[in-house]
């Protein structure tokens, strides 16, 4: 069996026994699903980001919020009201891994060679997904809103919303986590002029109560479901990266398009370069767990691999060959422009569900 980028085509449908456990990568899933709404990145800019080298930035132009002068005196003294423009660029991140495979090692082994390769591919792509998840969580933390008003207006009875200005976190007490939580959150964001469709990513089982509320109301019931403001289940994500601590849940509420991912493919991978048993390519499909197409490099070399055997000299390994595959995810994390996170409400909200 030779290593090749097309192996990922078959990987999706292979079932196997593996001790490794795979937690939800909800932050990554949210960012990937949100990417389709990043319309502030033009198709031209997106293509440039797909192909740009690390020495070039793709600048995104923006018109800043304008203070317009309005008077009550008509005449030839006309306010200039000149707009102010700016531009911003995004950071490219690299997540890299791979593996070396020596087929001869399995000639005298109870483990099947092809099985071993596929299990390594699964474990490695998951570990890469975890690294991407961590990067995205860091970006959400850095881009979270530092201002939020009108929490008093959406608090009711013993259910309260409070924006903690010290931690920049919207704290929802236990009573407010009832079935109207999402409706009140929507009202809160509309009042802050950043309304729209929001997605929620929380620590594991963080929204279990809310999901139960959503599930128990069918079409024929006494509840007005529209009044509850319940989101689709597809908008609720869980992540093993987010730790609840002493809270019922911690996480983020993120408006569609507030974060996204744009992949980058360096020159030789785009060109499909082949040289002396080495091959550069781009995977035909998104890798599992990373949910992105990867830059794939494969290499074949002759070697003495006897050192891989724990004891004795395996004659299969004296003059043999190894194959290696590298997977390189290079991508930009994109987000909407905000000239001052400390004073202008942003559409990424850090949120915690309290236990009391």
Tab-separated table of C-alpha atoms in Angstrom:
chain	number	residue	atom	x	y	z
A	1	UNK	CA	0.000	0.000	0.000
A	2	UNK	CA	1.399	3.400	-0.985
A	3	UNK	CA	0.591	6.573	0.885
A	4	UNK	CA	-1.376	9.092	-1.136
A	5	UNK	CA	-3.635	12.071	-0.497
A	6	UNK	CA	-6.568	10.133	-1.972
A	7	UNK	CA	-6.445	7.746	0.991
A	8	UNK	CA	-8.554	10.278	2.850
A	9	UNK	CA	-11.367	9.521	0.404
A	10	UNK	CA	-11.689	6.008	1.820
A	11	UNK	CA	-11.016	6.971	5.408
A	12	UNK	CA	-14.498	8.289	6.156
A	13	UNK	CA	-16.267	4.926	6.019
A	14	UNK	CA	-13.745	2.774	7.884
A	15	UNK	CA	-14.874	1.487	11.264
A	16	UNK	CA	-12.286	0.126	13.657
A	17	UNK	CA	-11.542	-0.510	17.300
A	18	UNK	CA	-9.482	2.228	18.890
A	19	UNK	CA	-8.918	2.949	22.572
A	20	UNK	CA	-8.644	6.672	21.899
A	21	UNK	CA	-11.714	8.726	22.812
A	22	UNK	CA	-12.908	11.554	20.637
A	23	UNK	CA	-14.542	14.525	22.357
A	24	UNK	CA	-16.676	17.101	20.586
A	25	UNK	CA	-14.797	19.897	18.836
A	26	UNK	CA	-17.676	22.345	19.084
A	27	UNK	CA	-15.694	25.561	18.680
A	28	UNK	CA	-14.234	24.279	15.413
A	29	UNK	CA	-17.647	23.089	14.203
A	30	UNK	CA	-19.210	26.454	15.040
A	31	UNK	CA	-16.476	28.413	13.254
A	32	UNK	CA	-16.668	26.175	10.204
A	33	UNK	CA	-20.468	26.402	10.011
A	34	UNK	CA	-20.282	30.182	10.512
A	35	UNK	CA	-17.834	30.658	7.639
A	36	UNK	CA	-20.578	30.735	5.012
A	37	UNK	CA	-21.810	34.013	6.540
A	38	UNK	CA	-18.464	35.846	6.342
A	39	UNK	CA	-19.652	37.991	3.440
A	40	UNK	CA	-17.355	40.836	4.524
A	41	UNK	CA	-14.616	38.821	2.792
A	42	UNK	CA	-15.084	39.335	-0.952
A	43	UNK	CA	-14.620	36.394	-3.336
A	44	UNK	CA	-11.486	38.089	-4.693
A	45	UNK	CA	-9.985	38.555	-1.223
A	46	UNK	CA	-10.902	34.990	-0.286
A	47	UNK	CA	-9.080	33.613	-3.340
A	48	UNK	CA	-6.023	35.722	-2.487
A	49	UNK	CA	-6.085	34.346	1.057
A	50	UNK	CA	-6.232	30.807	-0.342
A	51	UNK	CA	-3.010	31.421	-2.278
A	52	UNK	CA	-0.998	34.141	-0.490
A	53	UNK	CA	2.409	33.361	0.967
A	54	UNK	CA	3.367	34.184	4.542
A	55	UNK	CA	5.162	37.320	3.294
A	56	UNK	CA	1.960	38.977	2.087
A	57	UNK	CA	-1.143	40.093	3.942
A	58	UNK	CA	-4.556	40.424	2.358
A	59	UNK	CA	-5.942	43.745	3.559
A	60	UNK	CA	-9.707	44.051	4.019
A	61	UNK	CA	-10.998	47.630	3.537
A	62	UNK	CA	-13.673	49.000	5.849
A	63	UNK	CA	-15.493	52.302	6.420
A	64	UNK	CA	-15.395	53.155	10.097
A	65	UNK	CA	-18.439	54.234	12.066
A	66	UNK	CA	-19.094	57.851	11.163
A	67	UNK	CA	-20.165	60.742	13.363
A	68	UNK	CA	-22.508	62.624	11.041
A	69	UNK	CA	-23.058	66.354	11.508
A	70	UNK	CA	-26.701	67.410	11.199
A	71	UNK	CA	-27.792	71.042	11.632
A	72	UNK	CA	-31.004	73.040	11.636
A	73	UNK	CA	-29.557	75.787	9.422
A	74	UNK	CA	-29.993	75.327	5.674
A	75	UNK	CA	-27.665	77.235	3.341
A	76	UNK	CA	-24.365	77.081	1.482
A	77	UNK	CA	-22.415	75.954	4.531
A	78	UNK	CA	-22.773	72.245	3.940
A	79	UNK	CA	-21.332	69.721	6.409
A	80	UNK	CA	-18.501	67.781	4.756
A	81	UNK	CA	-19.325	64.535	6.605
A	82	UNK	CA	-16.256	62.853	5.137
A	83	UNK	CA	-16.092	59.159	5.926
A	84	UNK	CA	-13.006	57.600	7.505
A	85	UNK	CA	-11.680	54.360	6.099
A	86	UNK	CA	-9.426	51.692	7.551
A	87	UNK	CA	-8.157	48.253	6.661
A	88	UNK	CA	-7.350	45.138	8.581
A	89	UNK	CA	-5.746	41.759	7.968
A	90	UNK	CA	-5.873	38.358	9.590
A	91	UNK	CA	-3.306	36.037	11.146
A	92	UNK	CA	-2.456	32.766	9.399
A	93	UNK	CA	-2.100	29.731	11.650
A	94	UNK	CA	-0.197	26.525	10.958
A	95	UNK	CA	-1.150	23.118	12.339
A	96	UNK	CA	1.206	20.386	11.190
A	97	UNK	CA	1.625	16.677	11.825
A	98	UNK	CA	2.147	13.405	10.019
A	99	UNK	CA	3.473	9.898	10.372
A	100	UNK	CA	6.041	7.438	9.075
A	101	UNK	CA	4.962	3.960	8.028
A	102	UNK	CA	7.291	1.003	7.471
A	103	UNK	CA	5.274	-1.773	5.769
A	104	UNK	CA	7.891	-4.463	6.494
A	105	UNK	CA	7.321	-3.991	10.219
A	106	UNK	CA	3.911	-5.622	9.773
A	107	UNK	CA	5.205	-8.608	7.800
A	108	UNK	CA	5.842	-10.354	11.121
A	109	UNK	CA	3.125	-8.648	13.162
A	110	UNK	CA	-0.407	-9.546	14.217
A	111	UNK	CA	-1.518	-5.983	13.456
A	112	UNK	CA	-2.529	-5.435	9.847
A	113	UNK	CA	-0.479	-2.802	8.025
A	114	UNK	CA	-3.444	-1.031	6.440
A	115	UNK	CA	-5.365	-1.048	9.723
A	116	UNK	CA	-2.404	0.558	11.516
A	117	UNK	CA	-2.184	3.319	8.911
A	118	UNK	CA	-5.851	4.181	9.119
A	119	UNK	CA	-5.850	4.277	12.910
A	120	UNK	CA	-2.860	6.608	12.860
A	121	UNK	CA	-4.635	8.822	10.334
A	122	UNK	CA	-7.687	9.023	12.576
A	123	UNK	CA	-5.715	9.775	15.740
A	124	UNK	CA	-3.529	12.376	14.049
A	125	UNK	CA	-6.395	14.229	12.374
A	126	UNK	CA	-8.208	14.345	15.723
A	127	UNK	CA	-5.123	15.741	17.475
A	128	UNK	CA	-4.838	18.370	14.750
A	129	UNK	CA	-8.519	19.187	15.225
A	130	UNK	CA	-7.879	19.661	18.934
A	131	UNK	CA	-5.065	22.108	18.172
A	132	UNK	CA	-7.311	24.060	15.787
A	133	UNK	CA	-10.061	24.046	18.415
A	134	UNK	CA	-7.640	25.579	20.920
A	135	UNK	CA	-6.599	28.298	18.449
A	136	UNK	CA	-10.213	29.208	17.714
A	137	UNK	CA	-11.106	29.311	21.418
A	138	UNK	CA	-8.212	31.729	21.966
A	139	UNK	CA	-9.501	33.977	19.173
A	140	UNK	CA	-13.017	33.953	20.650
A	141	UNK	CA	-11.563	34.926	24.022
A	142	UNK	CA	-9.608	37.789	22.444
A	143	UNK	CA	-12.593	39.015	20.400
A	144	UNK	CA	-15.280	38.748	23.096
A	145	UNK	CA	-17.291	41.879	23.729
A	146	UNK	CA	-16.086	44.121	26.540
A	147	UNK	CA	-19.292	46.130	26.666
A	148	UNK	CA	-22.932	45.062	26.933
A	149	UNK	CA	-25.914	47.145	27.982
A	150	UNK	CA	-29.618	46.523	28.740
A	151	UNK	CA	-29.129	43.485	30.986
A	152	UNK	CA	-31.596	44.986	33.477
A	153	UNK	CA	-34.286	45.115	30.814
A	154	UNK	CA	-34.070	41.385	30.024
A	155	UNK	CA	-33.891	40.278	33.653
A	156	UNK	CA	-37.228	39.254	35.145
A	157	UNK	CA	-38.244	38.265	38.658
A	158	UNK	CA	-35.527	36.105	40.147
A	159	UNK	CA	-33.985	35.435	36.732
A	160	UNK	CA	-31.157	37.856	36.072
A	161	UNK	CA	-28.634	38.610	33.357
A	162	UNK	CA	-25.519	40.445	34.524
A	163	UNK	CA	-22.527	41.599	32.491
A	164	UNK	CA	-19.423	41.235	34.620
A	165	UNK	CA	-17.142	44.054	33.443
A	166	UNK	CA	-14.161	42.540	35.258
A	167	UNK	CA	-14.209	39.264	33.335
A	168	UNK	CA	-16.172	40.580	30.317
A	169	UNK	CA	-18.656	37.758	30.790
A	170	UNK	CA	-22.447	37.665	30.564
A	171	UNK	CA	-23.535	35.814	33.695
A	172	UNK	CA	-26.933	34.115	33.617
A	173	UNK	CA	-28.190	33.038	37.008
A	174	UNK	CA	-29.882	29.665	37.445
A	175	UNK	CA	-33.426	31.025	37.438
A	176	UNK	CA	-32.807	32.834	34.142
A	177	UNK	CA	-31.648	29.624	32.461
A	178	UNK	CA	-35.241	28.493	32.074
A	179	UNK	CA	-37.050	28.113	28.780
A	180	UNK	CA	-37.059	31.867	27.990
A	181	UNK	CA	-33.261	32.252	28.184
A	182	UNK	CA	-32.770	32.297	24.425
A	183	UNK	CA	-35.631	34.738	23.844
A	184	UNK	CA	-34.189	37.122	26.422
A	185	UNK	CA	-30.703	36.758	24.973
A	186	UNK	CA	-32.001	37.634	21.498
A	187	UNK	CA	-33.741	40.700	22.926
A	188	UNK	CA	-30.527	41.696	24.691
A	189	UNK	CA	-28.435	41.544	21.528
A	190	UNK	CA	-31.036	43.427	19.482
A	191	UNK	CA	-31.074	46.161	22.126
A	192	UNK	CA	-27.297	46.409	21.727
A	193	UNK	CA	-27.691	46.748	17.932
A	194	UNK	CA	-25.972	43.450	17.138
A	195	UNK	CA	-29.041	41.284	16.690
A	196	UNK	CA	-29.230	38.285	14.407
A	197	UNK	CA	-28.866	34.529	14.478
A	198	UNK	CA	-26.579	33.398	17.292
A	199	UNK	CA	-24.881	30.060	17.884
A	200	UNK	CA	-23.915	28.785	21.322
A	201	UNK	CA	-20.862	26.685	22.140
A	202	UNK	CA	-20.526	25.573	25.742
A	203	UNK	CA	-18.764	23.113	27.978
A	204	UNK	CA	-20.055	19.546	27.792
A	205	UNK	CA	-23.708	19.048	28.751
A	206	UNK	CA	-23.867	22.768	29.495
A	207	UNK	CA	-27.233	23.300	27.817
A	208	UNK	CA	-28.764	19.925	28.707
A	209	UNK	CA	-31.741	21.553	30.461
A	210	UNK	CA	-32.466	23.845	27.527
A	211	UNK	CA	-32.210	20.972	25.053
A	212	UNK	CA	-34.703	18.993	27.119
A	213	UNK	CA	-37.082	21.959	27.048
A	214	UNK	CA	-36.728	22.152	23.271
A	215	UNK	CA	-37.389	18.439	22.812
A	216	UNK	CA	-40.520	18.173	24.921
A	217	UNK	CA	-42.619	20.673	22.984
A	218	UNK	CA	-44.147	19.286	19.800
A	219	UNK	CA	-46.555	20.868	17.338
A	220	UNK	CA	-49.695	20.057	19.347
A	221	UNK	CA	-49.081	21.633	22.748
A	222	UNK	CA	-50.168	24.569	24.847
A	223	UNK	CA	-46.890	26.455	24.438
A	224	UNK	CA	-46.261	29.279	21.995
A	225	UNK	CA	-42.901	28.046	20.746
A	226	UNK	CA	-42.145	31.299	18.930
A	227	UNK	CA	-42.357	33.160	22.230
A	228	UNK	CA	-39.704	30.891	23.723
A	229	UNK	CA	-37.187	31.861	21.054
A	230	UNK	CA	-35.714	28.369	21.027
A	231	UNK	CA	-32.890	27.977	18.480
A	232	UNK	CA	-32.447	25.001	16.198
A	233	UNK	CA	-30.486	22.165	17.765
A	234	UNK	CA	-27.875	22.691	15.035
A	235	UNK	CA	-26.997	26.022	16.663
A	236	UNK	CA	-26.015	24.435	19.972
A	237	UNK	CA	-22.474	23.084	20.140
A	238	UNK	CA	-20.421	21.443	22.876
A	239	UNK	CA	-16.664	21.462	23.305
A	240	UNK	CA	-14.289	19.426	25.416
A	241	UNK	CA	-11.919	22.401	25.312
A	242	UNK	CA	-14.220	24.661	27.343
A	243	UNK	CA	-14.117	23.877	31.062
A	244	UNK	CA	-17.260	24.539	33.171
A	245	UNK	CA	-15.359	25.020	36.427
A	246	UNK	CA	-17.896	25.610	39.185
A	247	UNK	CA	-20.573	26.858	36.755
A	248	UNK	CA	-23.342	24.944	35.026
A	249	UNK	CA	-21.775	26.014	31.760
A	250	UNK	CA	-19.196	28.332	30.265
A	251	UNK	CA	-18.996	29.208	26.611
A	252	UNK	CA	-19.620	31.740	23.899
A	253	UNK	CA	-22.581	33.082	21.967
A	254	UNK	CA	-21.456	33.884	18.430
A	255	UNK	CA	-23.449	35.593	15.696
A	256	UNK	CA	-23.409	34.083	12.204
A	257	UNK	CA	-20.248	35.270	10.446
A	258	UNK	CA	-18.598	36.658	13.587
A	259	UNK	CA	-15.852	34.074	13.128
A	260	UNK	CA	-14.836	31.949	10.176
A	261	UNK	CA	-12.031	29.953	8.604
A	262	UNK	CA	-10.305	30.552	5.255
A	263	UNK	CA	-7.830	27.882	4.167
A	264	UNK	CA	-4.428	28.550	2.603
A	265	UNK	CA	-2.584	26.300	0.161
A	266	UNK	CA	1.126	27.011	-0.534
A	267	UNK	CA	2.437	26.969	-4.100
A	268	UNK	CA	3.804	23.433	-4.527
A	269	UNK	CA	0.713	21.874	-2.978
A	270	UNK	CA	-1.520	23.809	-5.393
A	271	UNK	CA	0.701	22.836	-8.316
A	272	UNK	CA	0.893	19.154	-7.402
A	273	UNK	CA	4.691	19.070	-7.578
A	274	UNK	CA	6.311	15.631	-7.880
A	275	UNK	CA	10.048	15.050	-7.482
A	276	UNK	CA	12.238	12.033	-6.691
A	277	UNK	CA	9.556	9.966	-4.991
A	278	UNK	CA	8.075	12.985	-3.235
A	279	UNK	CA	4.652	14.423	-3.954
A	280	UNK	CA	2.850	17.608	-2.913
A	281	UNK	CA	-0.946	17.799	-3.188
A	282	UNK	CA	-4.165	19.006	-1.579
A	283	UNK	CA	-6.634	16.507	-0.156
A	284	UNK	CA	-9.746	16.133	-2.292
A	285	UNK	CA	-11.997	16.286	0.755
A	286	UNK	CA	-11.987	17.853	4.190
A	287	UNK	CA	-10.131	15.785	6.763
A	288	UNK	CA	-12.267	14.377	9.573
A	289	UNK	CA	-12.126	16.426	12.770
A	290	UNK	CA	-10.220	19.358	11.194
A	291	UNK	CA	-13.031	19.922	8.668
A	292	UNK	CA	-10.577	21.457	6.217
A	293	UNK	CA	-8.773	20.296	3.123
A	294	UNK	CA	-5.139	19.670	3.988
A	295	UNK	CA	-1.835	20.268	2.278
A	296	UNK	CA	-0.469	16.727	1.867
A	297	UNK	CA	3.181	15.756	1.345
A	298	UNK	CA	4.255	12.137	0.835
A	299	UNK	CA	7.752	10.712	0.635
A	300	UNK	CA	9.246	7.246	0.055
A	301	UNK	CA	12.772	6.316	1.125
A	302	UNK	CA	14.958	3.221	1.469
A	303	UNK	CA	16.155	2.522	5.005
A	304	UNK	CA	17.514	0.070	7.539
A	305	UNK	CA	14.640	-0.077	10.032
A	306	UNK	CA	15.909	-2.773	12.408
A	307	UNK	CA	15.893	-0.243	15.262
A	308	UNK	CA	12.088	-0.320	15.214
A	309	UNK	CA	12.081	-3.878	16.573
A	310	UNK	CA	12.359	-4.123	20.345
A	311	UNK	CA	14.609	-7.193	20.508
A	312	UNK	CA	16.575	-9.187	17.974
A	313	UNK	CA	17.270	-8.436	14.318
A	314	UNK	CA	14.285	-8.795	11.995
A	315	UNK	CA	15.599	-9.678	8.536
A	316	UNK	CA	12.534	-8.019	7.023
A	317	UNK	CA	13.809	-4.694	8.314
A	318	UNK	CA	17.458	-4.747	7.184
A	319	UNK	CA	16.936	-3.415	3.658
A	320	UNK	CA	13.446	-2.028	3.422
A	321	UNK	CA	11.598	1.221	2.797
A	322	UNK	CA	9.434	3.630	4.707
A	323	UNK	CA	6.646	5.882	3.574
A	324	UNK	CA	5.770	9.123	5.307
A	325	UNK	CA	2.896	11.544	5.031
A	326	UNK	CA	2.718	15.113	6.309
A	327	UNK	CA	-0.575	16.921	6.842
A	328	UNK	CA	-0.395	20.713	7.013
A	329	UNK	CA	-3.455	22.773	7.830
A	330	UNK	CA	-2.726	26.432	7.099
A	331	UNK	CA	-5.651	28.778	7.630
A	332	UNK	CA	-6.810	32.265	8.559
A	333	UNK	CA	-9.314	32.952	11.323
A	334	UNK	CA	-11.530	35.791	10.077
A	335	UNK	CA	-13.895	38.083	11.965
A	336	UNK	CA	-15.815	41.321	11.559
A	337	UNK	CA	-14.071	44.654	12.034
A	338	UNK	CA	-14.546	46.429	15.358
A	339	UNK	CA	-12.613	49.664	15.892
A	340	UNK	CA	-12.792	49.526	19.702
A	341	UNK	CA	-13.754	46.352	21.545
A	342	UNK	CA	-13.706	48.201	24.873
A	343	UNK	CA	-16.583	50.517	23.940
A	344	UNK	CA	-18.341	49.024	20.907
A	345	UNK	CA	-20.442	45.927	21.548
A	346	UNK	CA	-19.116	42.952	19.596
A	347	UNK	CA	-21.116	39.988	18.317
A	348	UNK	CA	-19.056	37.454	20.286
A	349	UNK	CA	-20.264	37.168	23.884
A	350	UNK	CA	-18.576	35.142	26.584
A	351	UNK	CA	-21.356	33.593	28.655
A	352	UNK	CA	-21.598	31.618	31.898
A	353	UNK	CA	-24.525	29.789	33.458
A	354	UNK	CA	-24.310	30.147	37.230
A	355	UNK	CA	-25.396	27.532	39.763
A	356	UNK	CA	-27.496	29.937	41.828
